[in-house]
Amino acid sequence: MDIINNFETVEVTTDLLILGGGMAACGAAFEAAHWAKQQNLKVTLVDKAAMERSGAVAMGLSAINEYLGLKDGTNTLEDYVRYVKNDLMGVVRDDLVANIARHVDSSVHLFEKWGLPIWKDEEGNYVREGRWQIMINGESYKTIVAEAAKNALAELGENGSYYERIFITSPLMKEGRCIGAVGFSLRENKFYIFRAKSVLATMGGAVHVFKPRSVGEGLGRSWYPPFNSGASAYFTIRAGAEMTCQEIRFVPVRFKDAYGPVGAWFLLFKSQATNALGEDYMEKRAGELKNWLPYGTAKPTPANLRNYLMMLEVEEGNHPIYMRTEKAIQKIVNEADDEKSAKRTLKKLENEAWEDFLDMTISQALLWASTNIKPEETPSEIAACEPYFIGSHSGGSGAWVSGPEDLAPDDYKWGYPNMTTVQGLFAAGDASGASSHKFSSGSFTEGRIAAKAAISFCVDHPDLPNIEQETIEKIKEQIFQPLEVFTQHKELTVDPDINPNYIKPRMFMFRLQKIMDEYAGGVSNAFKTSKPLLEKGLEFLQYMKEDSGKLAAADTHELMRCWENIHRLWQAESHIKTMLFREETRWPGYYFRSDFPKMEKNWKCFVNSRWNPETDEWEMTKKNIIDLVDLDEH
Ligand code: SFD
Ligand code: AMP
């Protein structure tokens, strides 16, 4: 392959390798720097983008969704674990949720120290959006956190470094241990080999696996960032790690078309959502919740069930569904003592409503402006988005990781906290599963927990395994193959996007999205699927795997797109396999198995999966849920 010769091979050796530059990675860099300094160890971080604006928090956020306030005694750790467990219909690891929750407040205090403006009330307390959430002026949230992470790495001098705009493709493995990662630069003709004693995967979740609602002119608009494309899942799966909850996708309800957040409306402004007839479907359909006990009648109603009641309205043709912003604002204004304070309250609420979007999802503010929406006068459409794979928000997918020494039951612990089942490979944030509701603050915190453990791993395993030149050359050839395919065949057609010998990544992505949408319960299929549909979908994914060898890239940017879609494809396969294995419907509103329409007692378990690198087969297993905290009686 001639193309390869255009790419210089750069080898970087380090102790801890942090993959990704998002919330979990920043937490990891911050914490690792502290422990690495004591041990004279190296820490290296690699991000596909620029840390200042990379990952889910790129556009900013208007709330921090995990803050317990343990010191002021408002909440207990057990309360939080119960809340998360209810929300996930019983399927979470209590030990992991509690481990993050007990440390999360201190991370939030650090954010404030670093300059993040957090809303305060007249007494100087944080303004709570809801029981677990606090309001922030968070447009620059990521910039502030990334700066702190970079400063921490700088404290290490030569031992601390970060690389931006390097796309990580795959793990480097030796005798079952993860010993690094490979990738390429998006700015220079360079192929990177990162060799490390321990590796932390924090490359976010997976977006655009399913056909999005926003197509054509709107393509690229999504709720979660389109540039998080399944790298964490691919990396851990291909390393041979056991994965968990790969069937739990998250389907958020958002303001329609621009994906603006609903949390502030539901929680802070106490808004209702209604169908087109003005009926509050949560009230109207409360009886349905009894079919999903014990979780159905929990407070708050689990996110998937809130979705489900809304979907039943849509199914009956009672949509559009509206967020009644005008009613919520009016209700608060009506509580004012006199006309003057009513006016002041109205102005304040108008400001807060717009800022909520400007801090987090600017495009929603633009859509409001361009469609003449005045929240104080006009209701706004909301809708269920396409499915996303994220272990940190209200989903659960990711790697199965070892729990904390003092909390985890024996079955959940095999070594260092947050280490996957692969030696030396750790995961945090969206990359680790079964510990939902971490959000930005919890992901940062989990990054800290994982990094501290990964540094201990380096201390206990001081050897830096070597990798044979021959293996490196083979991997390099594989990674750059799409460039070679393009160069070989490009002359055959006038339009470089159409060619009988290859497929461009954009078309490949559309094909994947169509399969997932139609066979795996996407938007077009009203989130419903069944065994025959899933099996058909798997068959098509198999063809896609075969066709992935024909992916073509005209430049390194397109090469990244090729690999993003290979990553998505593996995420898709593991999702279908896991949905197929779980013969029940546990999360209606996220997906519905029409052939198994009920929740079943014998499926109150985790479904774990492992792609076996030796046999190229998937191994599926049930894992017990060990409750450390009981649910409330309701
Ligand atoms: O309103 C590679 N989130 C919210 N969290 C909150 O606390 N409050 C909110 O208000 C939240 N909301 C919200 C949220 C996210 C988004 C997009 C919106 C609204 C519109 C969730 C958090 O943001 C989320 O939980 C964390 O950010 C997750 O952290 P982490 O570290 O797991 O993922 P990341 O931050 O996206 O970072 C990923 C990094 O990986 C890089 N990367 N690097 C190298 N090679 C590759 N191949 C890579 N692929 C990806 C990325 O560049 C990035 O640096 S609300 O909805 O509830
Ligand atoms: P969202 O903007 O939907 O991501 O919500 C932000 C936070 O509020 C998350 O912690 C959600 O779980 C929570 N949330 C959103 N809507 C509701 C609701 N109707 N009831 C309870 N919690 C909610």
XYZ file of C-alpha atoms and ligand atoms in Angstrom:
714
model
C 0.000 0.000 0.000
C 1.649 3.245 -1.146
C -0.666 5.518 0.787
C 0.687 4.231 4.077
C 4.102 5.581 3.252
C 2.646 9.088 3.342
C 1.905 8.627 7.016
C 4.700 8.857 9.517
C 4.395 6.414 12.417
C 4.728 8.176 15.748
C 5.147 6.103 18.887
C 4.251 7.604 22.242
C 4.911 5.754 25.476
C 3.198 6.666 28.700
C 1.951 5.207 31.973
C -1.738 6.131 32.028
C -3.403 6.760 28.678
C -6.721 8.647 28.839
C -8.773 8.301 25.671
C -11.192 11.177 25.099
C -11.217 14.764 26.346
C -14.777 15.094 27.664
C -16.158 15.332 31.172
C -14.910 11.933 32.345
C -11.506 12.463 30.715
C -11.096 15.899 32.309
C -11.955 14.433 35.710
C -9.468 11.658 35.023
C -6.669 14.041 34.033
C -7.283 16.199 37.078
C -7.196 13.265 39.506
C -4.463 11.291 37.758
C -2.120 14.273 37.856
C -2.343 14.292 41.638
C -1.446 10.604 42.049
C 0.986 10.463 39.150
C 3.034 13.269 40.648
C 3.566 11.236 43.810
C 4.646 8.205 41.797
C 6.593 10.048 39.078
C 4.323 8.568 36.401
C 3.326 9.869 32.981
C -0.243 10.770 32.020
C -1.263 11.263 28.389
C -4.693 12.338 27.137
C -5.872 11.975 23.539
C -8.981 13.671 22.136
C -10.370 13.510 18.616
C -11.349 17.192 18.914
C -10.200 20.231 20.924
C -10.872 19.702 24.623
C -12.112 23.229 25.119
C -15.286 22.393 23.192
C -15.306 18.641 22.751
C -17.939 16.080 23.674
C -21.442 16.409 25.009
C -20.836 19.643 26.906
C -19.433 21.440 23.843
C -22.343 23.873 23.559
C -22.628 24.234 27.325
C -25.300 23.094 29.787
C -27.854 24.974 31.856
C -27.980 22.560 34.771
C -25.848 20.103 36.692
C -28.046 17.077 37.045
C -26.241 15.188 39.774
C -25.702 17.136 42.963
C -26.803 15.564 46.214
C -25.947 18.238 48.771
C -24.991 15.543 51.252
C -23.471 18.040 53.680
C -26.622 20.104 54.061
C -28.559 16.923 54.813
C -31.320 17.406 52.235
C -30.675 14.049 50.589
C -29.039 10.777 51.479
C -26.946 8.473 49.348
C -29.631 5.790 49.626
C -32.248 8.238 48.297
C -30.175 8.755 45.193
C -29.591 5.058 44.580
C -33.346 4.452 44.958
C -34.141 7.243 42.525
C -31.770 5.909 39.887
C -32.917 2.317 40.360
C -36.558 3.277 39.941
C -35.773 5.282 36.857
C -34.032 2.328 35.209
C -36.836 -0.138 36.079
C -34.614 -1.876 38.623
C -31.604 -2.501 36.376
C -28.615 -0.676 37.889
C -25.539 -1.479 39.929
C -26.189 0.120 43.347
C -22.484 -0.029 44.176
C -21.444 2.010 41.140
C -24.224 4.579 41.494
C -23.407 5.075 45.182
C -19.680 5.315 44.562
C -20.138 8.224 42.180
C -22.878 9.860 44.251
C -20.844 9.940 47.433
C -18.071 11.902 45.706
C -20.001 14.035 43.227
C -20.625 17.083 45.429
C -16.898 17.724 45.781
C -16.520 17.791 41.988
C -19.279 20.395 41.712
C -17.540 22.515 44.340
C -14.376 22.342 42.240
C -16.280 23.548 39.151
C -17.456 26.547 41.140
C -13.936 27.209 42.391
C -12.687 27.137 38.792
C -15.181 29.835 37.818
C -18.433 28.132 36.820
C -21.332 30.417 37.758
C -23.917 28.450 39.763
C -27.281 30.072 40.470
C -27.738 31.133 44.103
C -30.838 32.089 46.034
C -31.068 35.021 48.450
C -29.498 32.968 51.237
C -26.583 32.033 49.010
C -27.686 28.414 48.471
C -27.580 26.727 45.093
C -30.870 27.081 43.211
C -32.271 23.604 42.741
C -33.903 22.842 39.442
C -35.286 19.633 40.929
C -34.350 17.448 43.864
C -31.032 16.343 42.344
C -30.338 19.113 39.869
C -28.893 22.629 40.238
C -29.035 25.541 37.792
C -25.885 27.000 36.222
C -24.891 29.669 33.709
C -23.099 26.993 31.816
C -22.313 28.220 28.308
C -18.581 27.993 29.123
C -18.842 24.917 31.365
C -16.619 22.732 29.164
C -14.054 25.471 28.599
C -13.674 25.923 32.352
C -13.366 22.202 33.085
C -10.961 21.571 30.172
C -8.728 24.407 31.340
C -8.507 22.848 34.804
C -7.634 19.468 33.294
C -4.924 20.993 31.103
C -3.519 22.914 34.073
C -3.378 19.703 36.093
C -1.469 17.953 33.298
C 0.879 20.942 33.027
C 1.698 20.506 36.731
C 3.324 17.205 35.759
C 5.804 18.972 33.492
C 7.238 16.551 30.936
C 5.179 13.753 32.447
C 1.853 15.327 31.484
C 0.666 15.792 27.914
C -2.438 15.988 25.800
C -2.968 15.404 22.091
C -5.897 16.996 20.282
C -7.445 16.094 16.931
C -6.167 12.526 17.074
C -8.875 10.001 16.258
C -8.534 6.757 18.197
C -9.590 3.751 16.154
C -8.770 0.623 18.141
C -7.137 -0.965 21.174
C -3.654 -2.427 21.283
C -3.762 -5.834 22.942
C -1.195 -8.310 24.171
C -2.015 -11.610 25.857
C -5.415 -10.411 27.008
C -4.129 -7.129 28.437
C -4.848 -3.722 26.953
C -1.504 -2.052 26.373
C -2.470 1.041 24.454
C -4.370 2.429 21.506
C -3.874 3.421 17.905
C -5.200 6.342 15.917
C -4.394 9.016 13.378
C -4.142 12.782 13.233
C -6.781 14.915 11.557
C -4.273 17.692 10.922
C -1.030 15.977 9.914
C -0.149 12.805 8.059
C 0.648 10.908 11.221
C -0.276 7.481 12.507
C -0.074 7.187 16.285
C 0.788 4.231 18.490
C 0.179 4.981 22.142
C 1.751 2.372 24.420
C 0.654 2.454 28.044
C 0.576 0.520 31.291
C -3.105 1.284 31.789
C -5.742 2.711 29.482
C -8.932 4.592 30.374
C -11.692 4.658 27.755
C -13.805 7.820 28.009
C -14.775 8.458 24.402
C -18.434 9.159 25.063
C -21.583 7.491 23.796
C -22.982 6.731 20.346
C -25.102 9.050 18.218
C -26.445 8.544 14.692
C -26.660 4.775 14.982
C -30.393 5.157 14.380
C -31.924 7.274 11.632
C -32.363 10.689 13.224
C -35.547 12.724 13.035
C -33.451 15.506 11.525
C -32.657 14.417 7.993
C -31.834 16.304 4.800
C -31.512 19.980 5.612
C -31.466 19.235 9.346
C -28.898 16.412 9.251
C -26.312 16.735 11.996
C -28.767 18.226 14.477
C -29.234 15.712 17.236
C -29.797 15.876 20.960
C -26.500 14.223 21.907
C -23.345 15.289 20.029
C -23.059 13.740 16.568
C -19.295 13.525 17.004
C -19.666 10.882 19.747
C -19.938 7.910 17.460
C -19.508 4.726 19.482
C -15.722 4.792 19.942
C -15.952 3.739 23.600
C -18.206 0.782 22.846
C -16.074 -0.328 19.901
C -12.858 0.033 21.844
C -14.043 -1.992 24.830
C -15.861 -4.619 22.730
C -12.864 -5.191 20.464
C -10.587 -5.473 23.491
C -12.781 -8.413 24.524
C -14.393 -6.664 27.498
C -17.709 -7.822 28.914
C -20.402 -5.267 28.168
C -23.623 -4.644 30.037
C -27.066 -3.152 29.367
C -26.339 -2.804 25.662
C -30.095 -3.018 25.090
C -30.774 0.135 27.133
C -30.895 2.994 24.714
C -32.041 6.431 25.820
C -34.881 8.140 24.024
C -35.115 11.671 25.378
C -38.209 13.822 25.040
C -37.107 17.186 23.766
C -38.505 20.331 22.200
C -39.231 19.164 18.696
C -36.698 19.665 15.867
C -34.011 21.599 17.741
C -33.796 19.218 20.728
C -33.976 21.879 23.481
C -33.934 20.543 27.071
C -37.189 19.948 28.962
C -35.779 19.513 32.491
C -36.037 23.179 33.488
C -39.620 23.327 32.237
C -40.806 20.215 34.014
C -38.842 20.675 37.236
C -38.085 24.374 37.770
C -41.145 25.916 36.127
C -43.425 22.972 37.025
C -44.849 22.910 33.525
C -47.344 20.361 32.232
C -47.233 18.645 28.874
C -50.523 17.998 27.122
C -51.812 16.386 23.983
C -53.331 18.466 21.177
C -56.692 18.368 22.960
C -55.186 20.035 26.016
C -55.314 16.847 28.127
C -52.522 16.120 30.613
C -51.632 12.632 29.483
C -49.737 11.835 32.704
C -53.016 12.269 34.589
C -55.232 10.771 31.921
C -53.176 7.619 31.580
C -52.048 7.170 35.204
C -53.799 3.765 35.236
C -51.297 2.407 32.691
C -48.477 2.899 35.209
C -49.907 0.073 37.345
C -48.878 -2.377 34.628
C -45.238 -1.611 35.366
C -45.063 -2.091 39.133
C -43.189 -1.581 41.346
C -41.542 1.157 39.255
C -44.652 2.542 37.574
C -45.989 4.307 40.635
C -42.616 5.553 41.896
C -42.050 9.279 42.199
C -40.791 10.608 39.860
C -42.277 8.366 37.187
C -39.384 6.664 35.342
C -38.326 8.581 32.227
C -39.198 5.717 29.863
C -42.724 5.469 31.289
C -43.223 9.223 30.941
C -42.248 8.735 27.300
C -44.515 5.744 26.953
C -47.647 7.553 28.083
C -46.868 10.240 25.550
C -46.290 7.663 22.819
C -49.715 6.146 23.514
C -51.208 9.555 22.779
C -49.300 9.770 19.519
C -50.433 6.274 18.588
C -54.046 7.395 18.992
C -53.426 10.441 16.853
C -53.715 12.960 19.688
C -50.549 14.843 18.786
C -48.833 17.327 18.484
C -47.779 17.105 22.100
C -47.162 20.474 23.727
C -45.092 21.809 26.580
C -47.486 24.336 28.078
C -44.881 27.020 28.716
C -47.515 29.772 28.608
C -49.571 28.121 31.357
C -46.546 27.449 33.568
C -45.363 31.056 33.282
C -48.850 32.420 33.888
C -49.255 30.293 36.991
C -46.032 31.604 38.532
C -46.863 35.204 37.575
C -50.337 34.866 39.138
C -48.726 34.057 42.456
C -47.127 37.540 42.598
C -48.371 39.923 45.298
C -49.032 42.944 43.105
C -48.911 44.078 39.498
C -45.398 45.460 39.738
C -43.906 42.250 41.034
C -45.968 40.268 38.510
C -44.305 42.258 35.727
C -40.884 41.714 37.250
C -41.535 37.984 37.597
C -42.675 37.730 33.994
C -39.516 39.448 32.741
C -37.344 37.188 34.896
C -39.087 34.054 33.647
C -38.803 35.153 30.026
C -35.083 35.682 30.529
C -34.629 32.311 32.205
C -36.590 30.514 29.504
C -34.388 31.880 26.732
C -31.186 31.477 28.692
C -31.960 27.799 29.351
C -31.597 27.232 25.611
C -28.798 29.740 25.012
C -26.672 27.992 27.667
C -27.132 24.509 26.243
C -28.908 24.215 22.894
C -28.595 27.488 21.054
C -30.370 26.171 17.972
C -33.584 25.824 19.984
C -33.530 29.547 20.724
C -33.045 30.187 16.998
C -35.974 27.913 16.162
C -38.182 29.680 18.696
C -37.215 33.048 17.226
C -37.784 31.913 13.644
C -41.173 30.360 14.379
C -42.473 33.307 16.400
C -42.614 31.413 19.683
C -43.040 33.561 22.761
C -42.914 31.068 25.622
C -45.095 33.298 27.776
C -47.819 33.161 25.115
C -47.316 30.114 22.925
C -46.988 26.421 23.808
C -44.128 24.529 22.086
C -44.110 21.092 20.509
C -42.160 18.337 22.232
C -41.401 14.876 20.845
C -39.488 11.674 21.541
C -36.062 11.771 19.833
C -34.253 8.934 18.085
C -32.423 6.471 20.392
C -28.946 7.172 21.782
C -26.413 4.973 23.570
C -25.130 6.665 26.678
C -24.159 5.162 29.988
C -24.036 8.506 31.759
C -27.482 10.031 31.280
C -30.746 8.082 31.500
C -29.427 5.079 29.527
C -27.262 2.290 30.889
C -25.086 0.803 28.131
C -21.346 0.383 28.507
C -18.584 -1.788 29.822
C -19.114 -3.981 32.884
C -16.679 -2.565 35.436
C -15.329 -3.638 38.788
C -16.969 -1.947 41.772
C -15.564 -0.093 44.765
C -13.739 -2.205 47.349
C -15.950 -1.232 50.302
C -19.363 -1.348 48.599
C -19.338 -3.852 45.777
C -20.580 -7.408 46.369
C -18.013 -10.089 45.447
C -19.678 -10.808 42.098
C -19.168 -7.194 41.087
C -15.539 -6.860 42.007
C -12.436 -8.373 40.459
C -9.748 -5.811 40.942
C -9.354 -2.109 40.537
C -12.464 0.116 40.655
C -13.784 0.849 37.180
C -11.509 -1.672 35.490
C -13.329 -3.614 32.777
C -12.966 -7.396 32.571
C -9.853 -6.762 30.468
C -6.621 -6.282 32.399
C -5.410 -2.705 32.300
C -8.501 -1.305 30.555
C -10.708 1.075 32.539
C -13.929 2.856 31.570
C -15.903 5.851 32.827
C -18.692 8.244 31.840
C -20.710 7.087 28.865
C -18.228 4.250 28.413
C -19.166 2.359 31.589
C -22.542 0.704 32.019
C -25.197 -0.114 34.619
C -24.660 3.130 36.541
C -27.069 5.583 35.050
C -27.705 9.232 36.002
C -24.122 10.391 36.280
C -24.611 13.286 33.888
C -21.802 15.858 33.551
C -20.809 16.037 37.231
C -21.019 12.276 37.807
C -19.036 11.520 34.644
C -16.281 13.868 35.761
C -16.373 12.182 39.180
C -16.282 8.689 37.731
C -13.315 9.751 35.606
C -11.556 10.718 38.832
C -12.380 7.378 40.481
C -11.244 5.403 37.444
C -8.037 7.386 36.984
C -6.973 6.920 40.586
C -7.461 3.175 40.198
C -5.696 3.132 36.830
C -2.694 4.844 38.377
C -2.582 2.127 41.074
C -2.633 -0.415 38.252
C 0.454 1.262 36.745
C 2.227 1.084 40.091
C 1.412 -2.613 40.459
C 2.264 -3.415 36.819
C 5.401 -1.402 36.092
C 6.228 -3.281 32.894
C 5.436 -1.595 29.586
C 4.692 -4.491 27.245
C 6.325 -4.304 23.865
C 4.471 -4.571 20.593
C 5.968 -6.258 17.555
C 6.749 -4.150 14.498
C 4.920 -6.627 12.308
C 1.698 -6.181 14.310
C 1.994 -2.407 14.062
C 2.382 -2.547 10.287
C -0.663 -4.791 9.999
C -2.836 -2.465 12.080
C -1.622 0.566 10.140
C -2.530 -1.078 6.860
C -6.001 -1.885 8.135
C -6.647 1.630 9.407
C -5.633 3.364 6.192
C -7.274 0.855 3.880
C -10.205 3.187 2.965
C -7.696 5.710 1.544
C -6.154 2.944 -0.526
C -9.546 1.716 -1.764
C -10.412 5.220 -2.907
C -7.105 5.814 -4.668
C -7.322 2.513 -6.511
C -10.816 3.004 -7.888
C -11.544 6.723 -8.002
C -10.797 7.109 -11.725
C -13.596 4.768 -12.730
C -16.406 7.282 -12.230
C -16.932 10.993 -12.726
C -18.736 11.460 -9.419
C -16.320 10.352 -6.668
C -19.243 9.510 -4.376
C -20.609 6.841 -6.694
C -18.504 3.879 -7.629
C -19.198 0.152 -8.052
C -16.026 -0.719 -6.161
C -16.533 1.189 -2.988
C -18.942 2.877 -0.585
C -18.410 6.280 0.974
C -18.941 6.572 4.767
C -21.921 8.874 4.413
C -23.881 6.299 2.423
C -22.696 3.563 4.752
C -24.084 5.549 7.696
C -27.444 6.063 5.972
C -27.665 2.327 5.345
C -26.927 1.512 8.974
C -29.431 4.070 10.216
C -32.172 2.738 7.968
C -31.619 -0.810 9.157
C -31.666 0.221 12.812
C -34.662 2.464 12.338
C -36.794 -0.141 10.625
C -35.689 -3.354 12.321
C -34.428 -2.313 15.757
C -37.268 -0.050 16.858
C -36.416 3.455 15.718
C -38.663 6.490 15.294
C -40.303 5.262 12.065
C -41.337 2.035 13.737
C -42.703 3.791 16.833
C -39.833 2.262 18.863
C -41.294 -1.246 18.431
C -39.459 -4.366 17.443
C -39.695 -8.165 17.685
C -37.649 -11.334 17.178
C -38.303 -11.603 13.412
C -37.460 -7.924 12.921
C -34.300 -8.133 15.029
C -33.126 -11.265 13.243
C -33.642 -9.635 9.878
C -31.777 -6.573 11.101
C -28.857 -8.722 12.207
C -28.719 -10.364 8.808
C -28.405 -6.938 7.164
C -25.742 -5.853 9.662
C -23.754 -8.912 8.669
C -23.764 -7.706 5.048
C -22.651 -4.313 6.278
C -19.741 -5.898 8.106
C -18.712 -7.563 4.858
C -19.102 -4.275 2.977
C -17.059 -2.347 5.533
C -13.973 -3.662 3.723
C -15.086 -1.542 0.737
C -15.283 1.740 2.650
C -13.469 4.523 0.782
C -12.019 7.816 1.973
C -10.731 10.697 -0.145
C -8.845 12.288 2.769
C -8.166 11.809 6.464
C -11.379 13.574 7.382
C -13.347 10.981 5.461
C -11.128 8.309 6.925
C -12.372 9.393 10.336
C -15.943 9.163 9.041
C -15.244 5.600 7.883
C -14.021 4.574 11.304
C -16.831 6.394 13.085
C -19.250 4.255 11.147
C -17.410 1.033 11.832
C -17.651 1.978 15.502
C -21.391 2.625 15.122
C -21.861 -0.692 13.355
C -20.439 -2.662 16.282
C -22.539 -0.692 18.731
C -25.566 -1.535 16.579
C -24.759 -5.230 16.475
C -24.308 -5.515 20.223
C -27.580 -3.616 20.723
C -29.606 -5.950 18.517
C -27.997 -9.053 20.014
C -28.882 -7.899 23.520
C -32.451 -6.851 22.714
C -32.936 -10.233 21.087
C -31.661 -12.054 24.162
C -33.903 -10.205 26.650
C -37.346 -11.702 26.085
C -39.535 -9.081 27.703
C -40.447 -5.416 27.512
C -38.854 -3.665 30.481
C -38.444 -0.103 29.260
C -41.533 0.775 27.214
C -40.928 4.295 25.953
C -37.328 3.346 25.112
C -38.261 0.224 23.145
C -41.150 -2.182 23.007
C -40.868 -5.896 22.125
C -44.246 -6.522 20.500
C -43.733 -10.302 20.826
C -43.011 -9.999 24.584
C -45.120 -7.006 25.588
C -44.801 -7.368 29.366
C -42.140 -6.982 32.000
C -41.190 -10.428 33.386
C -39.863 -11.302 36.867
C -37.281 -13.724 35.480
C -35.763 -10.904 33.444
C -34.982 -8.684 36.428
C -31.297 -9.102 35.670
C -28.500 -7.546 33.701
C -27.807 -8.890 30.255
C -24.085 -8.946 29.653
C -22.413 -9.671 26.362
C -18.914 -10.347 25.199
C -17.509 -10.523 21.742
C -14.913 -13.262 21.892
C -11.831 -12.140 19.907
C -10.704 -15.757 19.491
C -13.902 -17.167 18.043
C -15.527 -14.017 16.624
C -18.721 -15.108 18.455
C -20.914 -13.165 20.867
C -21.449 -14.711 24.311
C -24.610 -13.605 26.091
C -25.191 -14.068 29.830
C -27.668 -13.105 32.523
C -26.135 -11.459 35.610
C -27.856 -11.142 38.967
C -28.922 -7.787 40.268
C -27.692 -7.515 43.847
C -29.656 -4.808 45.635
C -27.804 -2.940 48.351
C -30.706 -0.552 48.897
C -34.387 -1.530 48.871
C -36.941 0.468 46.938
C -39.567 2.494 48.813
C -42.996 0.925 49.226
C -45.483 2.732 47.054
O -30.371 18.737 29.871
C -12.813 10.660 21.043
N -25.811 16.123 29.780
C -26.179 16.759 30.963
N -25.511 16.679 32.134
C -25.787 17.525 33.176
O -25.150 17.440 34.244
N -26.744 18.497 33.050
C -27.492 18.633 31.909
O -28.291 19.559 31.792
C -27.330 17.621 30.897
N -28.112 17.612 29.714
C -27.410 17.460 28.521
C -26.265 16.628 28.532
C -25.609 16.410 27.304
C -26.064 17.037 26.140
C -25.367 16.797 24.853
C -27.175 17.898 26.178
C -27.838 18.105 27.370
C -27.649 18.617 24.959
C -24.991 14.907 29.871
C -23.482 15.127 30.031
O -23.030 16.075 29.139
C -22.785 13.777 29.819
O -23.320 12.881 30.758
C -21.253 13.818 29.981
O -20.693 14.821 29.189
C -20.632 12.470 29.624
O -19.244 12.547 29.780
P -18.202 11.639 28.908
O -16.850 12.083 29.276
O -18.567 10.230 29.019
O -18.526 12.052 27.380
P -18.218 13.459 26.634
O -18.235 14.586 27.597
O -19.184 13.546 25.516
O -16.735 13.276 26.083
C -16.399 12.349 25.085
C -15.003 12.672 24.597
O -14.504 11.643 23.754
C -13.924 12.220 22.597
N -13.934 11.200 21.547
N -11.523 10.916 21.297
C -10.598 10.216 20.615
N -10.918 9.275 19.676
C -12.218 8.996 19.385
N -12.512 8.060 18.458
C -13.228 9.707 20.084
N -14.591 9.696 20.046
C -14.998 10.605 20.947
C -14.763 13.456 22.346
O -14.126 14.391 21.503
C -14.921 13.963 23.778
O -13.783 14.677 24.167
S -29.780 17.444 29.790
O -30.227 16.791 28.608
O -30.085 16.647 30.934
P -33.733 16.606 30.796
O -33.669 18.019 30.389
O -34.966 15.879 30.331
O -32.475 15.835 30.539
O -33.875 16.601 32.359
C -32.923 17.090 33.233
C -33.085 16.368 34.548
O -34.436 16.418 34.981
C -32.756 14.890 34.489
O -32.201 14.568 35.745
C -34.099 14.224 34.268
O -34.116 12.903 34.747
C -35.014 15.128 35.089
N -36.380 15.240 34.549
C -36.765 15.715 33.354
N -38.092 15.707 33.216
C -38.573 15.220 34.381
C -39.883 14.956 34.887
N -40.980 15.190 34.153
N -39.977 14.452 36.132
C -38.885 14.201 36.863
N -37.632 14.424 36.457
C -37.475 14.924 35.243
